[in-house]
Coordinates of C-alpha atoms in Angstrom, one line a residue:
Chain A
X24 CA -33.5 -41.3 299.4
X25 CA -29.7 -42.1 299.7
X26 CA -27.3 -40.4 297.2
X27 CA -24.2 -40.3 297.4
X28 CA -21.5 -39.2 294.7
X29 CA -18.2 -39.9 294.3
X30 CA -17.7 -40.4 298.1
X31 CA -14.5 -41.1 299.3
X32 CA -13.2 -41.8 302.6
X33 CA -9.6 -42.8 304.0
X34 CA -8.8 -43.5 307.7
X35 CA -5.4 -42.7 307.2
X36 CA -3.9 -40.5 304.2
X37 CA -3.3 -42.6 301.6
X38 CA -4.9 -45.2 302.6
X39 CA -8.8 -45.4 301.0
X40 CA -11.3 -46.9 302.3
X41 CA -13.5 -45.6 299.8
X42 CA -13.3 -44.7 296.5
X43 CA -15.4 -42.5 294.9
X44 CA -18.6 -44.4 295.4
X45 CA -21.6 -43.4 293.7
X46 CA -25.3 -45.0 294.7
X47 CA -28.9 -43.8 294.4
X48 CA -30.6 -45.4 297.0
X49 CA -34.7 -44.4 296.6
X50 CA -37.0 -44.4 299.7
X51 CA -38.9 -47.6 300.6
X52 CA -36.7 -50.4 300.2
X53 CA -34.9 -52.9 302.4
X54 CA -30.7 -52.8 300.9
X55 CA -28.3 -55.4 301.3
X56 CA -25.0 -54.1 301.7
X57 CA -22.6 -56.9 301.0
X58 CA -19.4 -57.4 300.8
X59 CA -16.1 -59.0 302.3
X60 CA -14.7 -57.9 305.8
X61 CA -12.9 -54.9 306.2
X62 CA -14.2 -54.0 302.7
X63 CA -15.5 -50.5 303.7
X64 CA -19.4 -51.5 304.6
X65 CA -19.5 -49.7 308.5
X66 CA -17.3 -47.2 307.2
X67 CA -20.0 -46.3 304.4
X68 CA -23.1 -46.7 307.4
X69 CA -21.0 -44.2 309.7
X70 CA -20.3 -41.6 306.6
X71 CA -24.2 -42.2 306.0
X72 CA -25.4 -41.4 309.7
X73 CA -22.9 -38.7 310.3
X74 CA -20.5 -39.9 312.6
X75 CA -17.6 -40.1 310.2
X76 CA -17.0 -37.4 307.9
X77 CA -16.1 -38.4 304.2
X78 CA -14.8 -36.1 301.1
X79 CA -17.5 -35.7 297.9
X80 CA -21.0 -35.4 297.8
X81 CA -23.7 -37.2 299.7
X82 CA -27.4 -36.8 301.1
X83 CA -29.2 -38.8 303.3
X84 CA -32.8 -37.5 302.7
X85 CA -32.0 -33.9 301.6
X86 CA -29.5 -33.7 304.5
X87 CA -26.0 -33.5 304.2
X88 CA -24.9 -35.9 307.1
X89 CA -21.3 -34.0 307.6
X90 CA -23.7 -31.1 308.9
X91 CA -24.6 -33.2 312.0
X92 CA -27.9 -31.0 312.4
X93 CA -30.3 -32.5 314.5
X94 CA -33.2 -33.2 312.8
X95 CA -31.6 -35.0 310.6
X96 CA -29.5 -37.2 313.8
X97 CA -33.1 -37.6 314.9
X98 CA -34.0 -39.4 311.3
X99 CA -31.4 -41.8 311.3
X100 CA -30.1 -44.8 313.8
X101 CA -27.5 -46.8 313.4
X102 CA -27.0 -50.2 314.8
X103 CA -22.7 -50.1 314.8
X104 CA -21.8 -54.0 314.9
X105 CA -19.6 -53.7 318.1
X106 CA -21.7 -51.5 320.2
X107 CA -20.2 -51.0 323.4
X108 CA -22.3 -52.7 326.1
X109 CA -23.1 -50.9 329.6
X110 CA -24.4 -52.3 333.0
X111 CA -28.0 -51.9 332.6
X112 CA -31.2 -53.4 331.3
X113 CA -33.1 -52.7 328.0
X114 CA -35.5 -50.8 329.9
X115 CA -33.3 -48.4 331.6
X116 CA -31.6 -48.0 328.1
X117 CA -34.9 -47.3 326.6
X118 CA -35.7 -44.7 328.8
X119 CA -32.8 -42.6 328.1
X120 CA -33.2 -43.0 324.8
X121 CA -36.5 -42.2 324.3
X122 CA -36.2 -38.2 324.8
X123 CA -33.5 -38.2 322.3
X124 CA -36.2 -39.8 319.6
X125 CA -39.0 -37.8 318.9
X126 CA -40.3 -41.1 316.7
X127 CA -39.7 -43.7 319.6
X128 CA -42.3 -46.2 320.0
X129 CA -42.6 -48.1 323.1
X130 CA -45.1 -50.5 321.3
X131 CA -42.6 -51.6 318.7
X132 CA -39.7 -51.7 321.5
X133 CA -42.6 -54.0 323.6
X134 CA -43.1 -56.0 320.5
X135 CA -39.8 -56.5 319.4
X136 CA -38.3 -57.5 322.8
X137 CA -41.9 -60.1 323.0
X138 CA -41.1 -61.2 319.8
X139 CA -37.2 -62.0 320.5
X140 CA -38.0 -63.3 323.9
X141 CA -35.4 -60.7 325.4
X142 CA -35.8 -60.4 328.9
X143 CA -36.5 -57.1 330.5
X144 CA -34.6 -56.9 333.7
X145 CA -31.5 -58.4 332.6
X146 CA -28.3 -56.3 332.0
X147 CA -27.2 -55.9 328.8
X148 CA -23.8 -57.0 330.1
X149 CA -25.2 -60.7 331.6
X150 CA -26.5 -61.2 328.1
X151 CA -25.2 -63.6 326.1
X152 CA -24.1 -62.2 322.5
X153 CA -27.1 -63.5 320.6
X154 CA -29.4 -61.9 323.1
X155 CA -27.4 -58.5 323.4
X156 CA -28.1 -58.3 319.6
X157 CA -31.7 -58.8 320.0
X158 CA -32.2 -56.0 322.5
X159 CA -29.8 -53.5 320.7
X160 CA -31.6 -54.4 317.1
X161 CA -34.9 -53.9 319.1
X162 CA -34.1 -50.7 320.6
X163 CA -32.7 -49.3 317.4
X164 CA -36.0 -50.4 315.4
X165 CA -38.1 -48.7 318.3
X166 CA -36.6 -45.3 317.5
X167 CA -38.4 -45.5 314.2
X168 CA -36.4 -42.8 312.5
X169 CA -36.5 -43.2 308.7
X170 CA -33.4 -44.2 308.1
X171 CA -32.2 -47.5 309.5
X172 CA -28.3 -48.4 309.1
X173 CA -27.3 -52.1 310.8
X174 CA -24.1 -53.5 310.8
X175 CA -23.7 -56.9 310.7
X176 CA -27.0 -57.6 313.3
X177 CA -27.7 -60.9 313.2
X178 CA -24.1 -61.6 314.4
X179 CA -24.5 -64.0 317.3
X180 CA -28.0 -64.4 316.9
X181 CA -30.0 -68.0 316.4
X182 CA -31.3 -69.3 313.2
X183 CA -35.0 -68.7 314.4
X184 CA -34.4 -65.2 316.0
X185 CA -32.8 -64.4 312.5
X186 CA -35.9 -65.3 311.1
X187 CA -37.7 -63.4 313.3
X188 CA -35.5 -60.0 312.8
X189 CA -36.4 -60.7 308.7
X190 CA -40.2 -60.6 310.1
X191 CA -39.6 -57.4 312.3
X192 CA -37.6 -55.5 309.3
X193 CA -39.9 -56.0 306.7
X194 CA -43.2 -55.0 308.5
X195 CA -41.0 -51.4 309.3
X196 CA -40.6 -50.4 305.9
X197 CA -42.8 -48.4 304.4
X198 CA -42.5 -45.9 301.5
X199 CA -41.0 -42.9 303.6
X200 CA -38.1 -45.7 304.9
X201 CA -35.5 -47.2 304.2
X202 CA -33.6 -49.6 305.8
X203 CA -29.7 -51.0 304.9
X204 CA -28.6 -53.5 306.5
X205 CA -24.6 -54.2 306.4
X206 CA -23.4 -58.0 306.3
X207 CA -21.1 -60.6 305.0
X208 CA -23.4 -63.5 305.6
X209 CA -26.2 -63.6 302.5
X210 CA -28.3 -66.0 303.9
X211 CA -29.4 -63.8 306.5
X212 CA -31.2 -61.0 304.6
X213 CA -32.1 -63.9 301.9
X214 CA -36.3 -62.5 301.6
X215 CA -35.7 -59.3 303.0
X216 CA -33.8 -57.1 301.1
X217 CA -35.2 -56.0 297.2
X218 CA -32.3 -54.0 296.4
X219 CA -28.5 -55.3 296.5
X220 CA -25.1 -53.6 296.6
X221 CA -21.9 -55.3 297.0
X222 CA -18.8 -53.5 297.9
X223 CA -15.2 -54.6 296.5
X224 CA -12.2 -52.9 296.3
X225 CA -13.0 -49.9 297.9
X226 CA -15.8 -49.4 295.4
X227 CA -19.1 -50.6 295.0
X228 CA -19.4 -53.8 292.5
X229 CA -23.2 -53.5 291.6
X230 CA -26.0 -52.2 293.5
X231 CA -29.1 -52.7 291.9
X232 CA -32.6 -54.3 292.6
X233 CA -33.2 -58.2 292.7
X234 CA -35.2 -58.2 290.1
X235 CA -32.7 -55.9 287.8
X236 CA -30.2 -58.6 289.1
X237 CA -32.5 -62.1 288.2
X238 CA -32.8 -60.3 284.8
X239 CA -28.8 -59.4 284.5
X240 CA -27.5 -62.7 285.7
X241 CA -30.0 -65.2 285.0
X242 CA -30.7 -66.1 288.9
X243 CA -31.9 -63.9 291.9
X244 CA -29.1 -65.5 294.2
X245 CA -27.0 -63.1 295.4
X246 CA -24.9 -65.8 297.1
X247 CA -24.0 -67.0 293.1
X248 CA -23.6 -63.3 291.5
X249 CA -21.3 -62.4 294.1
X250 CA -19.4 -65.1 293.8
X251 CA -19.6 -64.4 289.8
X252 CA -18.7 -61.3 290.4
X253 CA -16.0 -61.4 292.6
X254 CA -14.3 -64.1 291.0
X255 CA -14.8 -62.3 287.2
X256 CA -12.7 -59.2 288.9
X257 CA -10.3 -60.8 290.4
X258 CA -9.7 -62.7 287.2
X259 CA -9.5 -59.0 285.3
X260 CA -7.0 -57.9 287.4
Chain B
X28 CA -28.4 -19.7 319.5
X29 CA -29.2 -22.0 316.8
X30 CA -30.7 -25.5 317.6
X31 CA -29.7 -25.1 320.8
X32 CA -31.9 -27.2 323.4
X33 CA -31.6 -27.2 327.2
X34 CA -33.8 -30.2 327.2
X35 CA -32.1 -32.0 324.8
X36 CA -28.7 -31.5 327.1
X37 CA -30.4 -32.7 330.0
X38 CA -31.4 -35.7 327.8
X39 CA -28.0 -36.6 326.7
X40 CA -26.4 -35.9 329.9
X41 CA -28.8 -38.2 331.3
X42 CA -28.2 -40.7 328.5
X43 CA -23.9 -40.6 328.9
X44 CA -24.1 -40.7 332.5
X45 CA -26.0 -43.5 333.0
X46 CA -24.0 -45.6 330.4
X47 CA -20.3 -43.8 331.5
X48 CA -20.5 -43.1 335.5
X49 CA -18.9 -46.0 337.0
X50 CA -16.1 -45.8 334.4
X51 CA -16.0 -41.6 334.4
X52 CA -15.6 -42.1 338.5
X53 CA -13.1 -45.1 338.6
X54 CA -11.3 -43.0 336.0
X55 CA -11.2 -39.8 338.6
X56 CA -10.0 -42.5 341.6
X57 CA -7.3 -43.7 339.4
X58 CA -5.7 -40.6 338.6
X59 CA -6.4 -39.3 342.3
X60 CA -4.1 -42.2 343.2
X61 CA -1.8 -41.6 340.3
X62 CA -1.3 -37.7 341.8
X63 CA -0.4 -38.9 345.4
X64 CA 2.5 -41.0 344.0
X65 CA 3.3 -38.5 342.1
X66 CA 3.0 -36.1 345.1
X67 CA 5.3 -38.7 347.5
X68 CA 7.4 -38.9 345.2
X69 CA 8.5 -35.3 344.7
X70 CA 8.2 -35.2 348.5
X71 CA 10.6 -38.1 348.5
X72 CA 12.9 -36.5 346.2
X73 CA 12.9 -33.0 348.1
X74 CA 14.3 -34.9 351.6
X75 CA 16.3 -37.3 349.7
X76 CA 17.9 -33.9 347.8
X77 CA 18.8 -32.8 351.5
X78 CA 16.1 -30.0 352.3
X79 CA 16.2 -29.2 355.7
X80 CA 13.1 -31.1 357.5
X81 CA 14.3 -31.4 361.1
X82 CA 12.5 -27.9 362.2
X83 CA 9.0 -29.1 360.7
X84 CA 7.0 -31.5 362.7
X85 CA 5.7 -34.5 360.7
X86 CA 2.3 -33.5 360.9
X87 CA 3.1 -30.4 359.3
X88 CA 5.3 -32.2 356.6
X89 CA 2.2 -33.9 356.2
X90 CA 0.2 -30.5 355.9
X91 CA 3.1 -29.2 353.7
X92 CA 3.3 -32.6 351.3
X93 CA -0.9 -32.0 350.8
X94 CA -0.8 -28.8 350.2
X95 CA 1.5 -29.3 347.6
X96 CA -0.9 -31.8 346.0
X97 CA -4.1 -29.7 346.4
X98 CA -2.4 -26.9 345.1
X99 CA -1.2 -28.4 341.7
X100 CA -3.8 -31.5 341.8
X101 CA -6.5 -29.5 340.4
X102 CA -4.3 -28.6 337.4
X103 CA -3.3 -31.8 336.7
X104 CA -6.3 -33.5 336.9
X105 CA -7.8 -30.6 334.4
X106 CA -5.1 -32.4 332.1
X107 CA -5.7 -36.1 333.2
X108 CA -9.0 -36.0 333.4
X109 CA -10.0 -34.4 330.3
X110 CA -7.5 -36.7 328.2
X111 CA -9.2 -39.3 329.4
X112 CA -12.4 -37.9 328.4
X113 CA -11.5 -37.0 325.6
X114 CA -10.3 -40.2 324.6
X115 CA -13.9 -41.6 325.8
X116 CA -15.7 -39.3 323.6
X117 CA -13.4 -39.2 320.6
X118 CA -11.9 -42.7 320.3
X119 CA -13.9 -45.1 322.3
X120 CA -16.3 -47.7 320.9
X121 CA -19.2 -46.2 322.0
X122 CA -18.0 -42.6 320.6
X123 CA -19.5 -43.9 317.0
X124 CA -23.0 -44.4 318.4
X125 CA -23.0 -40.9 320.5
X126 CA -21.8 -38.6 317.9
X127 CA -24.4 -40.3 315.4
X128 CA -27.3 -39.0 318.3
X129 CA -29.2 -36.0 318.0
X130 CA -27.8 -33.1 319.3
X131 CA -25.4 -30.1 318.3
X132 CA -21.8 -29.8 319.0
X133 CA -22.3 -27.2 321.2
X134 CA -24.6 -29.6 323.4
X135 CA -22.6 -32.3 323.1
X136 CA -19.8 -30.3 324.4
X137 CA -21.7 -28.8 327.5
X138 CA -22.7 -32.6 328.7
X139 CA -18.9 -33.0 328.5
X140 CA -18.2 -29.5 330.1
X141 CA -20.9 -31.1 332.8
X142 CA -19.5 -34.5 333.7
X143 CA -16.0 -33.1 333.7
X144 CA -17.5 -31.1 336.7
X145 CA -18.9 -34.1 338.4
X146 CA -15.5 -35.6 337.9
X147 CA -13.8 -32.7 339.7
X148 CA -16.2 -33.1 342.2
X149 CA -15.9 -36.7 342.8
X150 CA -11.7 -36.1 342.5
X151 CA -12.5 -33.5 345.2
X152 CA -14.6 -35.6 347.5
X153 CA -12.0 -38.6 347.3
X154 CA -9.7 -35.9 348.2
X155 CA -11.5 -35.3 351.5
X156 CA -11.6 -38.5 352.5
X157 CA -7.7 -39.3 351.8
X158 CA -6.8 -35.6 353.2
X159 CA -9.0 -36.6 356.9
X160 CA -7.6 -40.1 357.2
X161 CA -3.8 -38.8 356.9
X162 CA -4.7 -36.1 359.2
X163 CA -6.7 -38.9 361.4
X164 CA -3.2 -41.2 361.1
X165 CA -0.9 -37.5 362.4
X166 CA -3.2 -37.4 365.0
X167 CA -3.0 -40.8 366.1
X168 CA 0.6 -41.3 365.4
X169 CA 2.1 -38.0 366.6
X170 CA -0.9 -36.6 369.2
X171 CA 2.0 -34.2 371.0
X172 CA 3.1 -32.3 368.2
X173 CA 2.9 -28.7 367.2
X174 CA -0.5 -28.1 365.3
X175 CA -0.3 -24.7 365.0
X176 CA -3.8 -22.4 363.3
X177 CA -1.8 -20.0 361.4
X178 CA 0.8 -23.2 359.9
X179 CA -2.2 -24.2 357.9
X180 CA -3.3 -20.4 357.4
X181 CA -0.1 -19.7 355.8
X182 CA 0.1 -23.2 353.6
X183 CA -3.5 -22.6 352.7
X184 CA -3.9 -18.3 352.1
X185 CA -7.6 -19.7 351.0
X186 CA -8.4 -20.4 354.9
X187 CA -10.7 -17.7 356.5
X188 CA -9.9 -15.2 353.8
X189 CA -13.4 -15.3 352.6
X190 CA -15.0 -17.4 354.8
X191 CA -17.7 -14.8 355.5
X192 CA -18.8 -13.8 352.5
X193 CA -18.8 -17.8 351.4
X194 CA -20.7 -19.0 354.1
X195 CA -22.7 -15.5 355.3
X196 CA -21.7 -13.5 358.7
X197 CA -23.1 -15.5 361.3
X198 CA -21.8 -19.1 360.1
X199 CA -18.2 -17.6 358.7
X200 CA -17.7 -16.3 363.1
X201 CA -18.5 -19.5 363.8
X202 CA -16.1 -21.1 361.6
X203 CA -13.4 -18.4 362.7
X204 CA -14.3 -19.6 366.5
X205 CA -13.5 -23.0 365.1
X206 CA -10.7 -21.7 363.0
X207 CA -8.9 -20.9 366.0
X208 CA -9.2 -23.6 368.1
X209 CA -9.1 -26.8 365.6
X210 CA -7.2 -26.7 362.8
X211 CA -8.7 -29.5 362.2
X212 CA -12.4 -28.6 361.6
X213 CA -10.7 -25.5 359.6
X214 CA -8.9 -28.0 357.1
X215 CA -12.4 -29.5 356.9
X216 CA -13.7 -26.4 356.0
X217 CA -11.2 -25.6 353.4
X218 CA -12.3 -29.3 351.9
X219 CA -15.6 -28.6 352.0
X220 CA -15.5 -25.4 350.7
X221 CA -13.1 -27.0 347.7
X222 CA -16.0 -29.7 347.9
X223 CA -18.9 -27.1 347.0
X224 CA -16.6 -24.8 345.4
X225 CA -14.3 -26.4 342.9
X226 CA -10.7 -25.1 343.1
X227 CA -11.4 -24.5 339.4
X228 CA -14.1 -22.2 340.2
X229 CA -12.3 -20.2 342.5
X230 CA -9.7 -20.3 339.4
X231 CA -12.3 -19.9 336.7
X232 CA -9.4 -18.8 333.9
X233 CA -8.1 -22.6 334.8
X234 CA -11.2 -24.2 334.2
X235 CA -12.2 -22.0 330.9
X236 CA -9.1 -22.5 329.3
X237 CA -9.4 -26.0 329.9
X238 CA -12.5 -27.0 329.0
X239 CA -12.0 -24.4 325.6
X240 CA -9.3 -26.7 324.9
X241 CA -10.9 -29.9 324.9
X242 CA -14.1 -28.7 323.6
X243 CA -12.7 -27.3 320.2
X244 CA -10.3 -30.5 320.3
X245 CA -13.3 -32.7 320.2
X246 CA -14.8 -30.4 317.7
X247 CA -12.2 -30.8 316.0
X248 CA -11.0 -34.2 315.6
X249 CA -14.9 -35.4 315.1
X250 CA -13.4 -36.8 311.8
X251 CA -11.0 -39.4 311.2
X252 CA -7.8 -38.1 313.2
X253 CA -8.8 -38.7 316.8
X254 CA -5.5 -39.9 317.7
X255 CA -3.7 -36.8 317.2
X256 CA -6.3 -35.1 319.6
X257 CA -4.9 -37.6 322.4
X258 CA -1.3 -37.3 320.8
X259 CA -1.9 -33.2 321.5
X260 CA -3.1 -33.7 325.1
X261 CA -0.9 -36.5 326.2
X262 CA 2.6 -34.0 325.2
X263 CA 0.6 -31.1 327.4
X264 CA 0.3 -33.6 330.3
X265 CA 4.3 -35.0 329.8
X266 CA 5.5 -31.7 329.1
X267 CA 3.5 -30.5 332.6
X268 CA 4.6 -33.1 334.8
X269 CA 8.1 -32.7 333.6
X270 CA 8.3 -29.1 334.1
X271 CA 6.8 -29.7 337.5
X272 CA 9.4 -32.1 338.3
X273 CA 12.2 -30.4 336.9
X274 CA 11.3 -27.1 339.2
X275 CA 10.4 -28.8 342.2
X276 CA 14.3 -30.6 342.0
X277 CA 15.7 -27.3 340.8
X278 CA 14.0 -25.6 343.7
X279 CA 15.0 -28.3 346.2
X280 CA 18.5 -28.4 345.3
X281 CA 18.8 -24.3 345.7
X282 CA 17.2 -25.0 349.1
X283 CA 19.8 -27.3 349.9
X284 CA 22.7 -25.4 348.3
X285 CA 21.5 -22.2 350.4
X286 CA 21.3 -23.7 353.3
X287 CA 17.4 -22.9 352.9
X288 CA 15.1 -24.6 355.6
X289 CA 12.1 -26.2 355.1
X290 CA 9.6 -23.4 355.5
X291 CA 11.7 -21.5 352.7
X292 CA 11.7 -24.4 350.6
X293 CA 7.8 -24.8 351.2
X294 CA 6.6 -21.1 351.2
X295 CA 8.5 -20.6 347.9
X296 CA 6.9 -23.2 346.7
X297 CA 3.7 -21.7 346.9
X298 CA 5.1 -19.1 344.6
X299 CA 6.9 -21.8 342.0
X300 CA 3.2 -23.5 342.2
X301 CA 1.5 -20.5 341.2
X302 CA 3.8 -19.8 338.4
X303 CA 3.3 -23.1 336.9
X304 CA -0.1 -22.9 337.2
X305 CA 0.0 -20.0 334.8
X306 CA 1.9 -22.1 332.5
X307 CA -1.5 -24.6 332.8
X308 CA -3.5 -21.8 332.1
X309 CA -1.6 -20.4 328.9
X310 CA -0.9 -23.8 326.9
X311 CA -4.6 -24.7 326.7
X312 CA -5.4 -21.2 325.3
X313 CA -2.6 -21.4 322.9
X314 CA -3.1 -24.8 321.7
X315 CA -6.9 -23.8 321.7
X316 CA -6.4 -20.7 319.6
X317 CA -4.4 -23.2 317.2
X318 CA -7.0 -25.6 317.1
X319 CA -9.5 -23.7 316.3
X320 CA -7.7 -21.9 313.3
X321 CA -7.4 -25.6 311.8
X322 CA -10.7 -26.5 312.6
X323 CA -12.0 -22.9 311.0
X324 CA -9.9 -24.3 307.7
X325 CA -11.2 -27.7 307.6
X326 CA -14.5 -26.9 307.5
X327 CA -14.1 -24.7 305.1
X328 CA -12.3 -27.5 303.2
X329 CA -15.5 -29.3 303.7
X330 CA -18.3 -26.4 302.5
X331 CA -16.4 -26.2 299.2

């Protein structure tokens, strides 16, 4: 369980990134964090996993993330979109990763890379960007903390290793997981995500289930209500 | 202590070594090569300012000109270094993805505290080798002058002052048998004791202060204002290296003014060194003590 109330986060004084954002985000569930660039969606994953601190209320779990204790660092990941890359391969990485996770499971790392086709013994660095992804996503899902946060991960990647991160992600989640997934490209996380929030003007825009959403809006295309949506505000103002 | 895992150090200096040596040891060459320009350069400045260098030998210029950089480099690179690393734990890319992993501030400032000793190692090591191959080069160049024991005995006050109790009875005679008939072999010894050693932690109050600084610093700027941690550090280093400069001119010029010969000039300098030196040592506890008043309020500011 996410919750977060009346969040707010600025970079620099004055200027906010978030506004007073308030979600309920139950356990389970595969979320969609859409939204334009440089709309605030890493910014809310890093206030989520701790590494930023942000003004309000929040909880990820029953933990306050701002605390930075460690058994709640070891129940989150996150997967930051521009991960710095290092001169060694997935193994090595995996192996000095693994004592930091007391969840980390070689089997999923072993399937994931299988299922990717990432190669073992080549350095992250010689990768090209699709396959970097596929090796950091795979990592990240073999720490099998229960919360998940990606940003923007199928950046780079192919349109059948895309399909094959949906598979991956959605044979994770369970009821004691939950998994958001950050991106500006819909299609991606089109059959994998059941809940949806979209992020505008420093606040969140809607954030409800798909179902909720095929019910509200007459269609279960998020490509189409966010489009609605944005277009309805921008009109308002 | 609460939370507070040895294993789980181990683990993440394991983890930020692997990903950060070859940058955290190109980082300690650079700025060992940044301090011997600087270190020419005030050498430079000192016999372009008309100090008296005819009585001293080049070789023991050379001594001279390195024992001004070993005595002030370690300083320095506390400064340099630790900017650097701050900036690599604070502001970097990667900093997002290693302050989201497990483990406290406290251990997470201990790995720091840790690879900024391998760092002074390394910066130690690459000293050796530059230190034997300009000593190598007088040798070569200049085999017929004057390397007198007790020059480097009184440049250095470390050599064979505790070379006993460092090394036990029987090894610290045999290094005072060396001692006094190659200078040489002594200067090695002084490296290699700096080498095992650490200037810092025959200066512990140096290395304390220090790594206080930059630990609270990181503590403190784990939020959204990293650049003014780097802001903070960066005015230490300018406002260091200018005072440095200013003194060494200042100093110079009196030499000159005085008529003051180079062994003046150099043996005060010991003195000026060690006074600036205190200077290191009290700006990181003050700006320490300040930084962790602030950080004290904010997260207070936060609880509520």
């Amino acid at each position: 369980m996410i919750k977060t109330n009346n969040l707010t986060y600025a970079y620099v004084k004055g200027h906010t990134v978030l506004d007073r954002i308030s979600l309920d985000m139950p356990s389970g569930h595969v979320y969609g964090l859409l939204g334009r660039n440089g709309i605030g969606k890493s910014t809310l994953l890093k206030l989520l996993s701790g590494a930023l601190l942000g003004e309000g209320k929040y909880l990820v779990g029953d933990r306050d993330p701002r605390r930075r204790e460690v058994d709640f660092q070891q129940s989150v990941r996150l997967v930051p979109e521009n991960e710095a890359l290092y001169d060694i391969d997935i193994r090595d990485y995996a192996k000095i990763t693994r004592p930091l996770y007391p969840t980390f499971s070689d089997e999923m790392l072993k399937m994931a890379l299988a299922e990717f086709q990432v190669p073992q013994d080549v350095k992250l660095t010689e990768m090209s960007l699709g396959q970097q992804k596929k090796a950091l996503v795979s990592l990240s899902l073999a720490c099998n903390t229960p919360y998940i946060f990606m940003d923007e991960p199928t950046n780079g990647m192919d349109i059948p290793s895309k399909s094959i991160f949906r598979k991956l992600v959605a044979g994770m989640i369970d009821e004691n997981r939950t998994i958001v997934i950050s991106t500006h490209q819909v299609d991606d996380l089109v059959g994998l995500m059941d809940y949806v929030t979209i992020m505008e003007n420093n606040g969140i825009l809607l954030s409800d289930s798909l179902e909720a959403i095929g019910q509200k809006y007459g269609t279960e295309d998020i490509k189409q209500v966010f489009c609605r949506l944005v277009s309805n505000r921008n009109l308002n103002h | 202590m609460e939370n507070f895992s040895f294993e789980r150090i181990c683990a993440l200096l394991r983890y930020d070594w692997t990903l950060h040596k070859r940058k955290f040891l190109m980082t300690s060459l650079i700025v060992m090569l940044a301090y011997i320009v600087l270190a020419f350069v005030c050498f430079l400045v000192s016999a372009e300012l008309g100090v008296d260098t005819v009585n001293a030998s080049l070789p023991n210029k050379m001594v001279q000109m390195w024992s001004l950089y070993f005595a002030t480099a370690s300083s320095v690179m506390f400064i340099v270094v630790t900017t650097l690393l701050t900036e690599k734990f604070c502001y970097s890319r990667s900093a997002t993805a290693y302050l989201s992993l497990p483990g406290t501030s406290l251990e997470k400032y201990c790995v720091m505290a840790v690879e900024y000793f391998i760092g002074l190692v390394s910066v130690q090591f690459i000293g050796l080798v530059m230190f034997l191959m300009t000593m190598g080069l007088g040798f070569l160049c200049v085999p017929e002058l004057d390397w007198n024991v007790n020059y480097f005995a009184n440049v250095w006050p470390y050599i064979g002052m505790d070379l006993d109790k460092l090394f036990g009875e029987q090894l610290g005679e045999q290094l005072a048998t060396i001692k006094h008939s190659t200078p040489i072999y002594l200067a090695l010894v002084q490296q290699l004791k700096n080498l095992v050693w650490i200037s810092s932690m025959m200066e512990p109050v140096d290395w304390i202060a220090s790594i206080a600084l930059h630990g609270v610093i990181c503590m403190f700027f784990k939020s959204n204002v990293q650049i003014k941690a780097i802001l903070l550090e960066l005015l230490l280093l300018v406002a260091f290296v200018i005072v440095l400069i200013v003194l060494i001119c200042g100093w110079a010029g009196y030499a000159k003014m005085n008529n003051l010969g180079a062994d003046y000039f150099f043996g005060s300098l010991d003195n000026l060194i060690a006074a600036i030196k205190y200077y290191v040592y009290l700006t990181p506890v003050l700006a320490a003590a300040f930084c962790y008043i602030f950080y004290r309020q904010l997260r207070c500011k936060q609880a509520k």
